[in-house]
């Protein structure tokens, strides 16, 4: 290399000046570019605070205002807390640092700082729509995912139930199948018959109505003292059911899980609302369904109701139950011992993964 070139390539000293970014908390999460180098830092480290000897108090994140600012319930007080600088510097596997439902340890002071996020027992996730599909934790530490469909207007959608049920099970959240608007059917026999598949597989199925209140007591018992999220397409009656469960809430129709269009990120944040009868509603606007991530396509056969049990008799150990010969699931469908409607639904879920190789 010529001397002149060497000079050109000589590393310059870089002055890192203290650039102040005011109101970073007001930035939309989307506008904060992920720090790729930070990805390499171990996420586990952030869980252990070097301030563990300090006087930290435990609380639960009940609402997010930004990636760094949240409302935390500590005993019966609701206080605004900030993510500590130490937690901020770790870019976890997920795009957001905090999630509604997180149990955190806070150092109380002029500015209350969240120093620790306790390990989550489960998470409800969505993924960015770009090709990176980066995970966003919508809520954490949930007990129930109430999968809501309606008997009519819109027509019952068990395919949607299957998708969400698998997603909930894969996230370690208990699914509850809830079929609303029973008042619109003169005869519920057909729906009950189709839904009995889930009962036989050990899941709770509740037929209810926000109009004549049929099944509401049963639903309330499932929700009592538990943390539950409602998922289901718009119009099935989520807001109506929630208003009936707790009349004082006055959620406007469409308030719950209002999704403004495909590809749009919601700007409304999730929040936790306490039920008067004990337990919490995890309200997640923008979430109508639980996402089945591409990575878990091969796990679905293990959680799809009734399938794993049958698969022991499949000829191939890793049988996908789709194109293989001597498949116990397909044989059961043919023999009428496994509901063909659910098998169809399974095939549709598998087909829906782009580029799936079976
Ligand atoms: P969301 O979009 O899931 O929150 O649904 P809404 O609660 O806004 O309800 C959608 C529509 O269905 C409204 O016109 C409600 O009045 C109606 N609706 C909700 N629950 C029931 C029900 O149990 N029976 C009948 N007949 N209509 C209902
Ligand atoms: Zn098989």
XYZ file of C-alpha atoms in Angstrom, residues 13-282:
270
model
C -10.056 8.902 16.628
C -13.773 9.094 17.016
C -15.135 11.627 19.405
C -18.292 10.414 21.001
C -20.111 13.477 22.025
C -23.028 13.434 24.347
C -25.864 13.948 21.948
C -29.013 14.571 23.810
C -32.153 13.064 22.361
C -34.949 14.761 24.115
C -38.250 13.020 24.659
C -36.970 9.645 23.531
C -39.894 8.198 25.411
C -42.242 9.888 23.002
C -40.745 8.105 20.045
C -42.845 5.325 18.651
C -41.261 1.989 19.340
C -41.068 1.456 15.597
C -38.787 4.421 15.212
C -36.121 3.094 17.501
C -33.705 1.150 15.371
C -32.503 -2.066 16.993
C -28.870 -2.027 17.986
C -27.392 -5.068 16.256
C -24.314 -5.206 18.475
C -26.469 -5.233 21.548
C -28.167 -8.383 20.259
C -25.050 -10.289 21.119
C -25.250 -9.362 24.757
C -26.774 -12.070 26.847
C -30.394 -11.441 27.685
C -30.045 -13.319 30.992
C -27.693 -10.728 32.359
C -30.414 -8.154 32.437
C -32.467 -10.220 34.813
C -29.962 -9.919 37.610
C -29.729 -6.521 39.102
C -26.518 -5.316 40.690
C -28.862 -3.341 42.874
C -30.401 -6.460 44.365
C -29.318 -5.331 47.806
C -31.206 -2.123 47.455
C -34.728 -1.627 48.548
C -36.591 -2.895 45.526
C -40.350 -3.269 45.566
C -42.317 -5.741 43.487
C -45.051 -4.638 41.123
C -46.822 -5.557 37.930
C -46.756 -3.666 34.657
C -50.367 -2.798 33.867
C -49.906 -0.416 30.937
C -47.125 0.672 28.603
C -46.725 4.270 27.564
C -43.589 3.708 25.526
C -40.744 1.243 25.361
C -39.261 2.813 28.494
C -42.176 4.217 30.455
C -44.979 2.235 32.022
C -47.648 2.172 34.668
C -46.867 -0.293 37.423
C -49.241 -1.487 40.106
C -47.453 -1.789 43.410
C -49.767 -3.083 46.102
C -52.800 -0.903 45.428
C -50.897 2.062 44.041
C -50.435 2.774 40.350
C -47.123 4.533 39.704
C -45.274 5.595 36.572
C -41.947 3.798 36.291
C -39.012 4.041 33.906
C -36.829 1.262 32.601
C -33.409 1.646 34.198
C -30.464 2.571 32.006
C -28.962 -0.819 32.728
C -32.001 -2.711 31.374
C -32.211 -0.364 28.392
C -28.799 -1.250 27.095
C -29.758 -4.873 26.644
C -31.640 -5.493 23.496
C -33.417 -8.732 24.272
C -34.588 -11.251 21.710
C -37.791 -9.276 21.555
C -38.244 -5.772 20.286
C -39.841 -4.443 23.436
C -38.202 -4.460 26.835
C -41.323 -4.518 28.967
C -44.648 -6.194 28.416
C -47.977 -5.743 30.106
C -48.252 -8.440 32.737
C -44.574 -8.426 33.641
C -43.654 -8.683 37.292
C -40.912 -6.189 37.988
C -38.720 -4.901 40.817
C -38.706 -1.146 41.177
C -36.356 1.212 42.929
C -38.660 3.920 44.207
C -37.409 7.476 44.124
C -37.852 10.786 42.351
C -37.946 8.753 39.178
C -39.103 5.213 39.871
C -36.796 2.856 38.059
C -37.492 -0.689 36.977
C -34.336 -2.603 37.819
C -35.466 -6.168 37.200
C -37.969 -8.025 35.092
C -38.913 -11.357 36.631
C -38.854 -14.418 34.424
C -42.106 -14.672 32.467
C -44.152 -17.849 32.829
C -45.475 -17.350 29.283
C -45.923 -14.654 26.684
C -48.432 -13.637 24.080
C -46.462 -12.585 21.024
C -46.894 -10.928 17.730
C -44.250 -10.493 15.078
C -43.166 -7.549 13.026
C -44.483 -7.858 9.521
C -41.123 -7.356 7.843
C -39.089 -10.343 6.745
C -37.236 -10.423 10.083
C -40.458 -11.267 11.945
C -39.025 -9.876 15.129
C -40.975 -10.883 18.182
C -43.024 -8.342 20.116
C -44.348 -9.475 23.466
C -47.898 -8.194 23.730
C -48.592 -9.527 27.215
C -47.030 -11.890 29.698
C -47.918 -14.193 32.569
C -51.347 -15.223 31.357
C -53.619 -18.006 32.574
C -56.397 -18.152 29.983
C -56.807 -17.331 26.331
C -60.553 -17.044 25.794
C -61.082 -17.864 22.125
C -64.248 -16.118 21.129
C -66.377 -16.993 18.131
C -70.077 -16.496 17.546
C -72.891 -18.848 16.603
C -74.035 -16.491 13.888
C -73.343 -12.948 12.568
C -70.506 -13.698 11.898
C -70.929 -17.442 11.364
C -69.139 -19.801 13.711
C -65.472 -20.150 12.785
C -63.937 -23.288 14.240
C -60.961 -22.960 11.891
C -60.014 -19.783 13.734
C -60.581 -21.581 17.036
C -58.123 -24.315 15.971
C -55.419 -21.824 15.003
C -55.670 -19.851 18.221
C -55.970 -22.977 20.304
C -52.695 -24.324 18.897
C -50.987 -20.969 19.349
C -52.174 -20.742 22.958
C -51.022 -24.264 23.762
C -47.639 -23.624 22.170
C -47.339 -20.516 24.346
C -48.328 -22.484 27.418
C -51.586 -20.582 27.918
C -54.811 -22.459 28.684
C -57.323 -22.096 25.840
C -61.021 -21.701 26.625
C -63.432 -22.002 23.714
C -66.268 -19.519 24.001
C -69.132 -19.387 21.510
C -71.204 -16.228 21.806
C -74.611 -15.142 20.471
C -76.359 -18.379 21.401
C -79.587 -16.333 21.444
C -79.456 -16.131 17.638
C -79.912 -19.874 17.189
C -83.144 -21.676 17.771
C -81.335 -24.942 17.915
C -77.761 -25.082 19.179
C -77.483 -28.836 18.717
C -75.303 -28.691 15.606
C -72.826 -26.277 17.122
C -72.679 -28.223 20.355
C -71.965 -31.386 18.416
C -69.035 -29.808 16.543
C -67.716 -28.182 19.713
C -67.847 -31.480 21.614
C -64.581 -32.340 19.868
C -62.812 -29.807 22.093
C -64.538 -31.027 25.239
C -63.467 -34.568 24.463
C -59.918 -33.297 24.106
C -60.187 -31.817 27.606
C -60.848 -28.147 26.881
C -63.524 -25.988 28.424
C -66.258 -24.966 25.978
C -68.769 -22.273 26.933
C -71.815 -21.367 24.905
C -73.025 -17.919 25.896
C -74.904 -14.777 24.992
C -74.279 -11.163 25.890
C -77.954 -10.486 25.167
C -79.850 -13.045 27.264
C -76.823 -13.717 29.538
C -76.883 -17.445 28.930
C -73.551 -18.993 30.059
C -72.194 -15.777 31.588
C -72.043 -17.194 35.113
C -70.041 -20.150 33.809
C -67.676 -17.835 31.960
C -67.193 -15.658 35.026
C -66.190 -18.721 37.031
C -63.475 -19.548 34.488
C -62.142 -15.990 34.653
C -62.276 -15.576 38.415
C -58.849 -15.102 40.014
C -57.085 -15.691 36.699
C -55.434 -13.456 34.119
C -57.266 -13.808 30.837
C -57.002 -12.440 27.359
C -59.891 -12.476 24.844
C -59.082 -13.247 21.249
C -61.421 -13.406 18.306
C -62.368 -11.582 15.147
C -64.275 -8.343 15.335
C -68.003 -8.508 15.630
C -68.099 -11.723 17.653
C -69.029 -9.713 20.746
C -65.864 -9.250 22.806
C -66.780 -5.776 24.018
C -70.360 -6.817 24.709
C -69.268 -9.874 26.720
C -66.748 -7.865 28.719
C -69.327 -5.178 29.468
C -71.753 -7.829 30.649
C -69.091 -9.442 32.826
C -68.336 -6.111 34.445
C -70.983 -3.522 33.653
C -69.011 -0.605 35.080
C -66.234 -0.959 32.514
C -68.271 0.610 29.733
C -65.970 -0.486 26.964
C -67.302 1.006 23.777
C -68.168 -1.447 21.038
C -65.050 -2.134 19.084
C -62.821 -0.866 21.921
C -61.388 -4.256 22.557
C -58.857 -5.528 20.083
C -59.684 -2.907 17.499
C -57.514 -3.528 14.504
C -57.346 -0.766 11.973
C -56.034 -2.648 8.969
C -53.580 -5.187 7.760
C -49.974 -4.191 8.087
C -50.616 -1.395 10.529
C -49.078 -1.365 13.934
C -51.423 -0.485 16.665
C -50.658 2.648 18.593
C -53.042 1.765 21.363
C -51.312 -0.018 24.161
C -52.288 -3.143 25.991
C -53.439 -2.800 29.561
C -54.565 -4.851 32.522
C -58.020 -4.248 33.922
C -58.997 -5.882 37.214
C -62.281 -7.743 37.398
C -64.465 -6.857 40.389
C -64.913 -10.593 40.957
C -61.157 -11.293 41.106
C -58.548 -11.772 38.421
C -57.677 -9.581 35.470
C -58.594 -8.896 31.900
C -55.556 -8.409 29.714
